[in-house]
Amino acid sequence: MKIKIKSILDTTAHRPWEIPNKSWKFYQEWNNAIFLHWEVELDELQKFVPKELEIDLFEGKPWVSLVAFTMEKIRPKNLPSFSPISNFYEINIRTYVKLNNKTGVYFLSIEGGTNLSCKIAKMISELPYRYSKIKRDMYAYQAINSIFKDKLFIKFLIGKKVKTKNVLDIWLTERYALFQDTEKFINEFEIHHLEWPLREIEIHNLEVKYQRFDTLIKGKPHKIQYSEGVQVIAWGKKSKEK
């Protein structure tokens, strides 16, 4: 059952800072999300993150996450969604950063399963979207990108609800800003959603091949999670010159 946007905006006790006082710009849903998390080495991760951003650490260690989910109903405020563009499968590879003491995420890669959606999203947001062939069903998620030689295959079963989240669960999921670099700017995006409802997940088959990130994403994930998803409110980007 979907929650009204006003109710989402009125629920803020879980946030680390207040929501922006400006009008929001976009609505979207991040549904049926699979989270794969790796603890990584700081000196390797620094090669991929712009110097303007501070890498956020959990108990002295940085993390990189692969999140595979279904993007749905993305639309500008006051306009309806258009499913051929607004609904698509997405995979992002992200790490955790800070800027001016505000914690958020930084995307190393974003793949979308619809070519036109990727072009539009990249044009509007300047986020690093690219097209990959992606398909999923109830028990599997797979993607192939022949240009980058990337491959993802996950076979899984969804487990029981996580009744009590630990500190790392919250640190990895409850992020309300994202930062991304362009040639001249660091862009900041504020977002808001209710807390991620988490479930356990059993991974029965996993193949992750991203040659560019093979010093970061290697071996079995150190933590895995699943969520039915969240409804997300997003504000327009703020740009700061490098």
Backbone as a ProteinNet text record, in pm:
[ID]
protein_1_A
[PRIMARY]
MKIKIKSILDTTAHRPWEIPNKSWKFYQEWNNAIFLHWEVELDELQKFVPKELEIDLFEGKPWVSLVAFTMEKIRPKNLPSFSPISNFYEINIRTYVKLNNKTGVYFLSIEGGTNLSCKIAKMISELPYRYSKIKRDMYAYQAINSIFKDKLFIKFLIGKKVKTKNVLDIWLTERYALFQDTEKFINEFEIHHLEWPLREIEIHNLEVKYQRFDTLIKGKPHKIQYSEGVQVIAWGKKSKEK
[TERTIARY]
83.7	0	87.2	61.8	142.8	101.4	199.2	178.4	170.3	83.2	69.7	197.6	227.9	351.8	356.6	246.2	245	285.7	237.3	273.1	422.4	478.2	622.2	700.1	659.3	728.2	713.5	603.9	579.8	652.2	708.5	777.8	927.6	987	1127.2	1215.1	1161.3	1238.7	1361.6	1358.7	1469.7	1582.9	1562.6	1662.8	1773.6	1895	2004.2	2000.3	1923.8	1904.6	1766	1720.5	1585.7	1576	1455.1	1434.9	1447.9	1481.7	1493.7	1361.1	1371.6	1250.3	1201	1270.8	1226.1	1131.7	1060.9	968.4	1045	995.4	1060.1	1035.6	1120.4	1116.3	1071.6	1107.3	1082.3	1029.9	945.3	898.7	948.7	983.5	1025.2	1011.9	1011.8	1007.6	1123.9	1192.6	1302.2	1253.3	1212.2	1141.3	1223.1	1194.7	1251.6	1404.1	1467.7	1610.6	1694.8	1799.9	1900.4	2026.2	2075.3	2195.7	2309.6	2420.8	2543.3	2650.1	2710.8	2805.1	2941.6	3047.3	3184.3	3260.7	3330.6	3427.9	3554.1	3607.9	3717.5	3834.9	3944.3	4063.4	4056.3	4088.7	4076.9	4165.3	4289	4378.3	4330.4	4261.8	4205.5	4082.9	3996.2	3874.3	3905.3	4008.5	4041.8	4071.7	4110.1	4138.3	4012.4	3895.2	3769	3683.7	3722.8	3640.6	3709.4	3637.7	3700.9	3752.9	3862.9	3929.2	3841.8	3740.1	3651.7	3561.7	3547.5	3460.7	3544.7	3501.2	3565.3	3498.1	3576.2	3520.9	3473.5	3347.9	3289.1	3332.3	3358.4	3409.2	3316.8	3305.2	3235.2	3338.2	3357	3458.2	3593.5	3627.5	3758.4	3772.9	3665.3	3673.6	3568.4	3606.4	3507.2	3435.4	3320.3	3240	3200.2	3181.1	3124.1	3005.2	2897.7	2775.1	2727.3	2675.3	2602.3	2455.9	2372	2227.9	2154.4	2082.9	2005.8	1858	1782.6	1643.1	1560	1433.2	1343	1301.9	1340	1295.5	1154.8	1063.2	926.6	868.5	780.7	697.7	778.3	899.6	976.7	910.7	894.8	824	857.1	843.8	854.2	729.5	744.8	630.9	520.7	396.1	276.1	258.4	337.6	318.8	304.9	226.8	213.8	338.1	357.5	466.3	423.6	521.3	497.5	581.1	513.4	582.1	693.8	682.9	794.8	926.8	918.2	1038.3	1061.4	953.9	966.2	989.8	967.3	985.6	1099	1203.1	1314.7	1396.6	1473.3	1563.2	1690	1744.2	1863.4	1961.1	2089	2196.8	2288.8	2311.9	2414.5	2520.9	2642.5	2756.9	2797.1	2796.2	2810.6	2904.7	2956.2	3029.9	2974.4	3033.1	2975.3	3071.7	3020	3104.9	3043.8	3123.9	3078.4	3118.8	3038.3	3071.9	3015.2	3101	3060.1	2984.1	3034.3	2977.3	2840.1	2796.7	2671.6	2707.7	2646.5	2677.8	2587.9	2643.3	2565.2	2634	2593.3	2653	2715.4	2808.8	2872.2	2866.4	2818.4	2801.6	2928	2979.5	3087.4	3032	2908.3	2846.1	2695.6	2620.9	2475.9	2436.5	2367.9	2316.4	2164.7	2105.7	1961.6	1926.4	1811.6	1772.4	1694.5	1672.7	1603.9	1691.2	1727.8	1823.8	1774.3	1648	1594.2	1589.4	1550	1544.8	1683	1785.6	1922.4	1963.5	1931	1967.9	1898.8	1769.9	1695.5	1746.4	1766.3	1814	1951.7	2039.2	2174.2	2170.4	2081.8	2070.2	2018	1918.3	1856.9	1945.2	2002.7	2071.5	2223	2278.8	2424.6	2483.7	2399.9	2448.9	2500.3	2594	2662.8	2582.3	2462.5	2379.4	2436.7	2423.3	2455	2362.5	2343.8	2250	2316.9	2249	2287.5	2162.5	2182	2070.8	2043.9	1925.2	1891.9	1756.7	1747.8	1618.6	1614.4	1492.5	1477	1346.4	1340.3	1215	1210.8	1121.6	1102.9	1227.6	1310.9	1423.2	1559	1564.4	1691.3	1697.3	1820.2	1846.8	1975.6	1970.9	2090.7	2106.4	2232.5	2264	2391.7	2397.4	2516.3	2540.6	2665.3	2705.9	2828.6	2809.1	2916.2	3025.4	2990.8	3090.4	3190.9	3139	3225.6	3269.5	3217.2	3246	3199.8	3083.9	3027.1	2922.4	2915.5	2816.9	2773.9	2644	2588.4	2484.4	2493.2	2389.1	2368.5	2245.2	2210.6	2090	2102.5	1989.1	1967.6	1844.2	1823.2	1685.4	1672	1543.3	1529.7	1411.9	1386.8	1351	1411.4	1390.2	1296.3	1307.6	1217	1253.6	1161	1182.8	1290.3	1367.6	1464.8	1391.3	1370.9	1293.6	1375.2	1501.7	1587.8	1712.6	1727.2	1845.3	1963.7	2082.4	2201.5	2257.1	2362.7	2416.9	2465.3	2526	2574.2	2459.1	2349.6	2230.9	2188.3	2180.2	2133.5	2237	2364.1	2471.7	2474.1	2449	2456.1	2333.2	2218.8	2095	2035.1	2046.7	1976.8	2064.1	2060.3	2140.1	2045.8	2057.2	1958.8	2020.5	2138.6	2201.5	2290.3	2306.2	2405.2	2486.8	2612.7	2707.5	2769.7	2780.3	2837.3	2920.3	3028.5	3117.2	3093.2	3110.4	3119.7	3257.5	3281.5	3413.3	3442	3338.8	3361.2	3296.7	3201.2	3120.7	3112	3081.4	3030.1	2881.8	2798.3	2653.7	2603.1	2509.7	2449	2299	2245	2102.1	2050.7	1946.4	1881.3	1764.3	1747	1633.6	1569.1	1448.4	1378.8	1291.2	1288.5	1199.1	1183.2	1088.4	1077.7	1194.9	1213.4	1322.1	1304.3	1416.3	1410.8	1359.1	1252.4	1213.9	1305.3	1376.6	1475.8	1428.8	1473.9	1454.2	1588.1	1594.2	1708.4	1698.3	1810.8	1812.1	1915.3	1880.9	1973.3	2020.3	2151.9	2208.1	2252.1	2192.5	2224.1	2323.1	2331.6	2428.1	2460.4	2588.3	2627.5	2748.4	2734.6	2845.9	2850.4	2957.3	2974.1	3106.2	3100.8	3222.2	3215.8	3288	3304.6	3455.4	3516.9	3662.5	3721.4	3654	3705.7	3713.4	3630.5	3623.2	3670.5	3757.5	3795.4	3883.2	3937	4009.8	3915.7	3789.8	3690	3588.4	3534.5	3430	3494.4	3524.1	3589.6	3548.4	3533	3491.4	3345	3304.2	3166.4	3142.2	3021.1	2989.9	3002.6	3042.1	3053.7	2918.2	2821.9	2686.2	2588.7	2471	2366.6	2234.1	2148.9	2018	1917.9	1790.3	1682.3	1577.2	1512	1400.7	1292.8	1166.9	1056.4	1062.2	1128	1148.3	1096.9	1123.3	1081	1028.6	941.4	895.1	984.3	1036.6	1143.1	1101.2	1126.1	1107.9	1247	1265.7	1396.8	1384.8	1487.4	1494.6	1593.1	1591.2	1680.4	1825.4	1914.8	2057.6	2110.4	2209.3	2285.3	2427.9	2484.4	2617	2718.1	2834.7	2944.6	3065.6	3124	3238.6	3358.1	3431	3549.7	3660.1
-119.9	0	125	213.7	333.6	438.8	513.9	617.9	753.1	838.9	971.1	1051.7	1133.8	1211.5	1301.7	1361	1448.9	1372.9	1249.8	1169.2	1136.9	1111.8	1085.7	1210.1	1325.9	1451.2	1488.5	1445.2	1477.8	1383.6	1274.7	1176.2	1197.6	1261.2	1303.5	1268.8	1202.7	1178.3	1091.2	1010	919.3	986.1	1109.6	1177.6	1240.2	1249.3	1315.3	1467.1	1523.9	1669	1695.2	1819.3	1854.8	1847.5	1823.4	1823	1965.2	1982.3	2117.6	2193.6	2324.8	2406.3	2450.4	2410.4	2439.6	2330.1	2361.2	2264.8	2149.3	2027.2	1912.3	1910.1	1833.6	1835.3	1703	1589.6	1460.3	1358.4	1267.4	1151.5	1025.7	924.1	796.5	686.9	562	447.3	354.4	312.7	217	86.7	-6.7	-125.6	-253.7	-349.3	-484.4	-479.5	-416.2	-386.1	-494.9	-534.7	-627.6	-546.3	-554.8	-482.6	-582.3	-560.8	-636.7	-538.1	-563.4	-468.3	-532.2	-456.7	-501.7	-397.1	-442.2	-357.8	-353.8	-233.8	-218.8	-145	-137.6	-66.9	79.1	166.6	310.1	357.4	309.3	357.6	317.9	203.7	163.7	246.8	270.1	346.4	490.6	549	689.1	714.1	610.9	624.5	656.7	629.7	644.2	762.2	827.2	931.4	1066.6	1170.3	1301.6	1357.1	1431.5	1481.7	1578	1635.2	1728.6	1658.9	1526.1	1450.7	1370.6	1370	1290.5	1153.9	1048.5	914.1	888.3	846.5	817.1	677.1	661.6	535.6	481	349.3	282.8	204.2	245.2	184	177.3	289.1	302.8	244.8	184.6	120.8	176	196.1	235.1	113.5	139	33.2	73.3	-27.5	-11.5	-105.9	-58.2	-138.4	-146.2	-261.5	-279	-295.6	-210.9	-213.4	-238.3	-349.1	-386.2	-380.2	-300.4	-278.1	-244.6	-214.7	-171.1	-27.1	60.6	200.7	206.8	273	282.7	421.2	463.7	583.1	711.5	715.7	839.5	947	1065.9	1173	1307.8	1416.3	1549	1578.1	1668.9	1710.3	1765.2	1730.7	1778.9	1720.1	1618.8	1550.1	1400.5	1330.2	1185.6	1112.7	991.3	909	847.2	811.3	749.4	621.9	507.4	382.1	342	366.4	325.7	395.8	511.8	585.5	577.7	580.1	593.6	461.8	349.3	218.8	143	107.9	33.1	-29.1	-129.9	-192.4	-108.2	-100.7	-19.3	-91.1	-71.7	-120.6	-3	25.7	126.3	68.2	112	79.6	209.2	211.1	336.3	318.7	430.9	433.1	545.3	563.7	650.4	764.6	886.5	1005.2	1112.6	1217.4	1335.1	1460.1	1563.6	1695.9	1797.4	1879.8	1978.2	1911.2	1797.2	1719.6	1659.7	1664	1598.3	1465.4	1357.5	1224.4	1189.1	1117	1077.6	966	948.9	846.2	911.1	838.4	877.1	756.6	775.1	664.1	643.3	521.9	481.7	441.4	393.8	346	339.4	369.7	348.3	286.9	175.2	110.2	110.5	136.4	126.7	31.4	-34	-135.4	-84.7	47.3	107.9	219.6	210.4	304.3	448.4	471.4	607	663.9	583.3	628.9	672.5	596.1	632.2	766.4	788.4	913.9	1032.9	1017.8	1126.7	1153.2	1047.5	1062.9	1127.5	1087.1	1144.7	1291.8	1324.7	1463.2	1554.2	1508.2	1591	1601	1488.5	1483.2	1493.8	1462.5	1450.8	1334.5	1244	1123.5	1025.9	937.6	854.4	733.3	758	650	594.7	465.8	398.8	279.6	239.2	130.6	-5.6	-100	-240.2	-324.4	-443.1	-537.4	-599.2	-573.1	-619.9	-691	-800.4	-866.2	-926.1	-943.9	-1002.8	-1079.1	-1169.3	-1232.2	-1244.8	-1325.5	-1331.3	-1380.3	-1461.2	-1524.7	-1495.9	-1411.4	-1386.4	-1244.3	-1192.9	-1059.3	-1072.5	-1028.9	-1043.2	-926	-894.4	-781.5	-811.7	-761.6	-775.7	-643	-599	-482.5	-522.3	-540.5	-591.2	-486.7	-358.2	-252.8	-248.3	-250.6	-243.7	-381.5	-488.9	-626.5	-651	-592	-608.8	-720.2	-792.3	-898.7	-913.7	-927.7	-951.1	-1061.4	-1158.9	-1260.4	-1290.9	-1278.1	-1307.8	-1401	-1514.3	-1602.3	-1604.1	-1582	-1554.8	-1601.3	-1606.4	-1625.2	-1518.5	-1461.2	-1355.8	-1419.9	-1368.5	-1423.9	-1340	-1357.9	-1293	-1146.9	-1071.6	-930.5	-913	-808.1	-769.7	-683.6	-737	-664.4	-554.5	-581.2	-483.3	-462.5	-343.3	-311.7	-281.7	-324.5	-286.1	-155.1	-106.8	24.1	22.5	-87.3	-96	-99.5	-168.9	-168.8	-25.4	54.3	192.7	275.5	259.4	336	312.7	190.7	156.9	199.4	212.1	235.5	374.4	430.6	557.1	675.9	706.1	813.8	909.7	1036.8	1134.1	1244	1216.9	1306.9	1224.4	1270.9	1210.5	1321.2	1288.6	1384.1	1323	1402.1	1351.3	1460.5	1421.9	1519	1524.7	1643.8	1664.6	1725.4	1765.5	1823	1946.9	2028.9	2156.7	2167.2	2077.1	2096.5	1968.9	1987.9	1881.9	1911.2	1820.8	1838	1765.6	1830.8	1772.2	1757.7	1642.1	1614.7	1572.8	1637	1597.4	1505	1400.6	1310.1	1284.5	1228.6	1191.3	1069.5	979.7	863.9	813.3	725.9	658.6	561.3	511	414.9	292.9	242.6	120.7	4.1	-64.6	-189.1	-301.1	-366.8	-465.4	-608	-696.1	-840.4	-911	-1031.1	-1116.9	-1168.3	-1208.1	-1263.3	-1374.9	-1482.9	-1594.1	-1587.8	-1580.1	-1578.4	-1719.8	-1777.5	-1913.8	-1919.7	-1813.8	-1807.5	-1660.4	-1626.7	-1487.4	-1479.6	-1399.6	-1370.2	-1219	-1156.8	-1011.8	-985.5	-933.4	-902.3	-758.6	-672.1	-533.5	-506.7	-525.2	-523.2	-393.6	-281.6	-152.2	-145.2	-223.1	-216.8	-347.1	-421	-552.2	-543.9	-425.8	-410.4	-379.5	-349.2	-315.1	-427.7	-475.2	-578	-712.4	-786.5	-916.3	-1009.5	-1135.7	-1232.9	-1216.6	-1288.1	-1279.6	-1146	-1089.9	-966.9	-989.1	-884	-892.8	-875	-821.4	-805.8	-804.1	-863.5	-863.3	-825.7	-758.3	-714.8	-716.5	-716	-703.9	-608.3	-534.6	-449.1	-446.5	-441.7	-423.5	-287.4	-190.6	-62.7	56.8	173.6	300.4	394.2	484.1	594.1	714.5	774.8	873.2	1009.5	1110.9	1250.4	1309.8	1380.9	1437.5	1585.8	1659	1801.9	1824.8	1944.8	1977.7	1982.4	1970.2	1965.4	2103.8	2103.3	2222.9	2199.7	2294.2	2277	2370.4	2312.9	2390.4	2373.4	2484.7	2479.8	2415.4	2333.4	2267.9	2370.5
0	0	0	-97.5	-110.6	-8.2	36.5	137	66.6	114.9	55.5	74.6	-26.1	-23.1	99.8	136.1	253.2	379.1	392.2	509.1	510.8	393.2	384.8	426.9	377.3	409.6	556.4	617.4	758.9	855	802.6	886.4	872.3	971.7	957.8	1078.1	1179.8	1302.1	1276.9	1172.2	1143.1	1066.1	1023.2	939.6	1025.2	969.7	1042.7	1033.8	940.9	932.1	873.9	885.2	839.8	688	639.9	494.9	441.5	315	258.3	268.4	283.6	292.3	154.9	49.9	-85.9	-136	-241.6	-299.8	-364	-344.4	-406.3	-556.3	-628.8	-775	-839.2	-774.7	-839	-737.7	-788	-712.3	-784.2	-706.3	-765.4	-661	-707.3	-617.5	-647.8	-541.2	-552.6	-491.3	-575.5	-528.5	-543.6	-452.4	-457.3	-473.6	-376.6	-383.6	-317.5	-387.2	-335.6	-306.2	-183.7	-143.1	-121.6	-189.9	-167.4	-121.5	-7.5	51.8	73.5	37.4	60.3	142.3	243.4	312.1	225.7	200.1	104.3	168.7	92.9	140.5	100	191.8	168.6	53.2	46.5	-58.6	-197.2	-209.1	-338.8	-372.9	-275.6	-300.5	-337.9	-279.8	-307.6	-455	-528.4	-671.9	-751.7	-693	-765.8	-718.9	-610.1	-548.8	-565.1	-611.3	-628.6	-496.7	-505.3	-384.6	-305.6	-368.3	-298.8	-196.5	-206.6	-117.6	-18.1	106.6	210.4	215.5	213.9	222.4	365	377.3	507.6	551	678.7	731.1	839.7	843.6	953.3	1032.4	1156.8	1242.9	1172.3	1104	1042.3	903.3	847.5	716.5	620	493.1	392.5	335.2	276.8	215.6	73.6	-10.2	-144.1	-154.4	-214.9	-225.3	-369.4	-405.5	-531.2	-494.6	-553.7	-525.3	-656.5	-663.3	-782.8	-747	-822.1	-784.5	-907.4	-885	-991.4	-964.6	-1055.7	-1049.8	-1109.4	-1036.9	-1086.5	-1059.7	-1151.6	-1136.2	-1117.2	-1168.8	-1157.8	-1244.1	-1183.8	-1254.2	-1190.5	-1266.8	-1206.2	-1121.6	-1027.4	-946.3	-1036.1	-1004.3	-1074.8	-1214.7	-1249.7	-1377.2	-1352.1	-1436.1	-1417.9	-1466.4	-1417.6	-1469.3	-1602.4	-1684.5	-1815.8	-1818	-1799.8	-1767.6	-1865.1	-1998.7	-2084.8	-2051.3	-1985.1	-1946.4	-1795.4	-1718.8	-1572.7	-1500	-1566.5	-1502.5	-1571.7	-1496.4	-1553.5	-1440.9	-1476.1	-1380	-1369	-1248.2	-1225.9	-1133.5	-1162.3	-1076.8	-1048.8	-922.6	-894.4	-803.3	-828.5	-743.2	-675.9	-544.4	-471.5	-353	-308.2	-183.9	-97.2	18.5	121.5	150.7	142.2	147.3	236	259.5	333.1	255.8	271	221.9	319.3	374.5	476.1	590.6	634.8	746.5	716.7	590.2	550	485.4	535.1	483.3	366.2	270.3	154.4	78	-47.4	-132.6	-255.3	-313	-439.2	-531.3	-654	-746.4	-829.5	-823.8	-913.2	-1049.7	-1050.6	-1174.2	-1155.2	-1261.9	-1261.8	-1396	-1391.7	-1512.2	-1510.9	-1624.8	-1639.8	-1751.7	-1740.3	-1836.5	-1955.3	-1963.9	-2077.7	-2131.8	-2258.2	-2316.2	-2309.9	-2348.2	-2348.4	-2206.8	-2111	-1971.3	-1923.5	-1960.4	-1921.8	-1981.8	-2107.6	-2173.6	-2107.8	-2077.5	-2015.2	-1874.1	-1795.8	-1657.9	-1655.2	-1745.5	-1749.7	-1789.8	-1883.4	-1928.7	-1817.7	-1743.6	-1639.6	-1515.7	-1474.2	-1344.8	-1353.7	-1469.7	-1488.8	-1408.9	-1362.7	-1297.7	-1404.1	-1367.6	-1468.1	-1515.8	-1568.9	-1621.3	-1751.6	-1768.3	-1894.7	-1910.2	-2032.4	-2061.4	-2049.7	-1984.9	-1984.2	-2008.4	-2060.6	-2074.1	-1937.7	-1883	-1749.2	-1752	-1680.7	-1662.2	-1522.7	-1471.6	-1339.8	-1332.8	-1235.5	-1200.3	-1048.4	-996.2	-851.7	-778.1	-845.1	-776.6	-840.9	-942.2	-1010.4	-1064.8	-1070.7	-1126.2	-1207.4	-1334.4	-1416.1	-1511.9	-1540.2	-1628.3	-1704.7	-1828.6	-1913.2	-1984.2	-1984.7	-2063	-2144.5	-2275.1	-2360.6	-2383.8	-2375.3	-2397.9	-2282.9	-2160.2	-2042.2	-1993.2	-2057	-2014.4	-1870.7	-1835.2	-1701.9	-1703.4	-1591.1	-1579.9	-1435.4	-1415.9	-1283.7	-1291.9	-1202.2	-1190.9	-1043.6	-997	-858.9	-859.3	-794.2	-769.7	-619.3	-576.3	-434.4	-387.5	-255.8	-189.3	-81.5	-70.9	27.5	160.9	267	399.2	484.8	613.2	708	730.3	786.2	815.2	921.9	905.7	1007.9	1109.9	1226.6	1327.4	1395.1	1418.2	1483.7	1398.7	1343	1262.4	1353.5	1311	1384.4	1328.6	1388.4	1349.9	1205.1	1162	1024	924.4	955.2	868.5	838	941.3	926.4	851.8	885.4	821.5	670.8	627.9	485.9	406.5	471.1	395.8	414.1	532.9	558.4	518	389.5	331	260.6	291	241.8	156.2	103.3	6.1	-85	-205.9	-293.9	-357.8	-378.9	-435.5	-560.4	-665.4	-789.3	-855.1	-917.1	-981.3	-1131.6	-1186.1	-1329.6	-1356.1	-1476.8	-1509.1	-1425.1	-1397.9	-1330.8	-1193.2	-1161.7	-1041.1	-957.2	-828.8	-743.1	-723.8	-768.7	-756.6	-631.4	-563.1	-443.7	-465.8	-430.6	-440.9	-303.8	-256.5	-131.7	-164.9	-83.3	-100.8	35.2	29.3	152.8	126.9	225	221.2	363.7	383.6	512.3	527.7	648.3	668.5	578	527.3	447.6	533.2	490.3	557.6	506.3	594.6	552	578	490.8	507.1	491.9	544.7	517.2	373.6	318	182.7	177.4	109.5	86.8	-57.7	-78	-212.4	-247.5	-351.4	-391.3	-506.7	-582.8	-693	-715.4	-719.5	-737	-828.6	-934.4	-1024.4	-1044.3	-1001.5	-1013.5	-1083.7	-1205.5	-1281.5	-1330.7	-1262	-1302.5	-1301.9	-1417.7	-1425.9	-1371.5	-1392.8	-1346.1	-1194.1	-1127.8	-982.1	-916.5	-985	-931.4	-807.3	-776.4	-649.5	-533.9	-565.2	-463.4	-444	-554.9	-550.4	-580.3	-476.6	-494.5	-380.4	-416.4	-317.3	-279.4	-175.8	-129.8	-60.3	-74.7	-0.8	149.5	219.2	364.3	433.8	360	415.1	299.1	319.2	217.8	283.6	205	255.4	139.6	175.6	77	133	44.8	87	-20.4	25.8	-68.3	-134.5	-67	-132.4	-55	-111.6	-52.9	-161	-119.2	-203.5	-174.3	-279	-263.5	-318.5	-239.1	-280.9	-303	-413.5	-445.3	-477.5	-438	-467.8	-582.8	-638.4	-748.4	-703	-799.7	-766.9	-731.4	-641.7	-607.2	-652.8	-724.9	-782.8	-715.7	-686.4	-629.5	-718.3	-759.6	-849.9	-780.5	-853	-797.8	-773.1
[MASK]
++++++++++++++++++++++++++++++++++++++++++++++++++++++++++++++++++++++++++++++++++++++++++++++++++++++++++++++++++++++++++++++++++++++++++++++++++++++++++++++++++++++++++++++++++++++++++++++++++++++++++++++++++++++++++++++++++++++++++++++++++

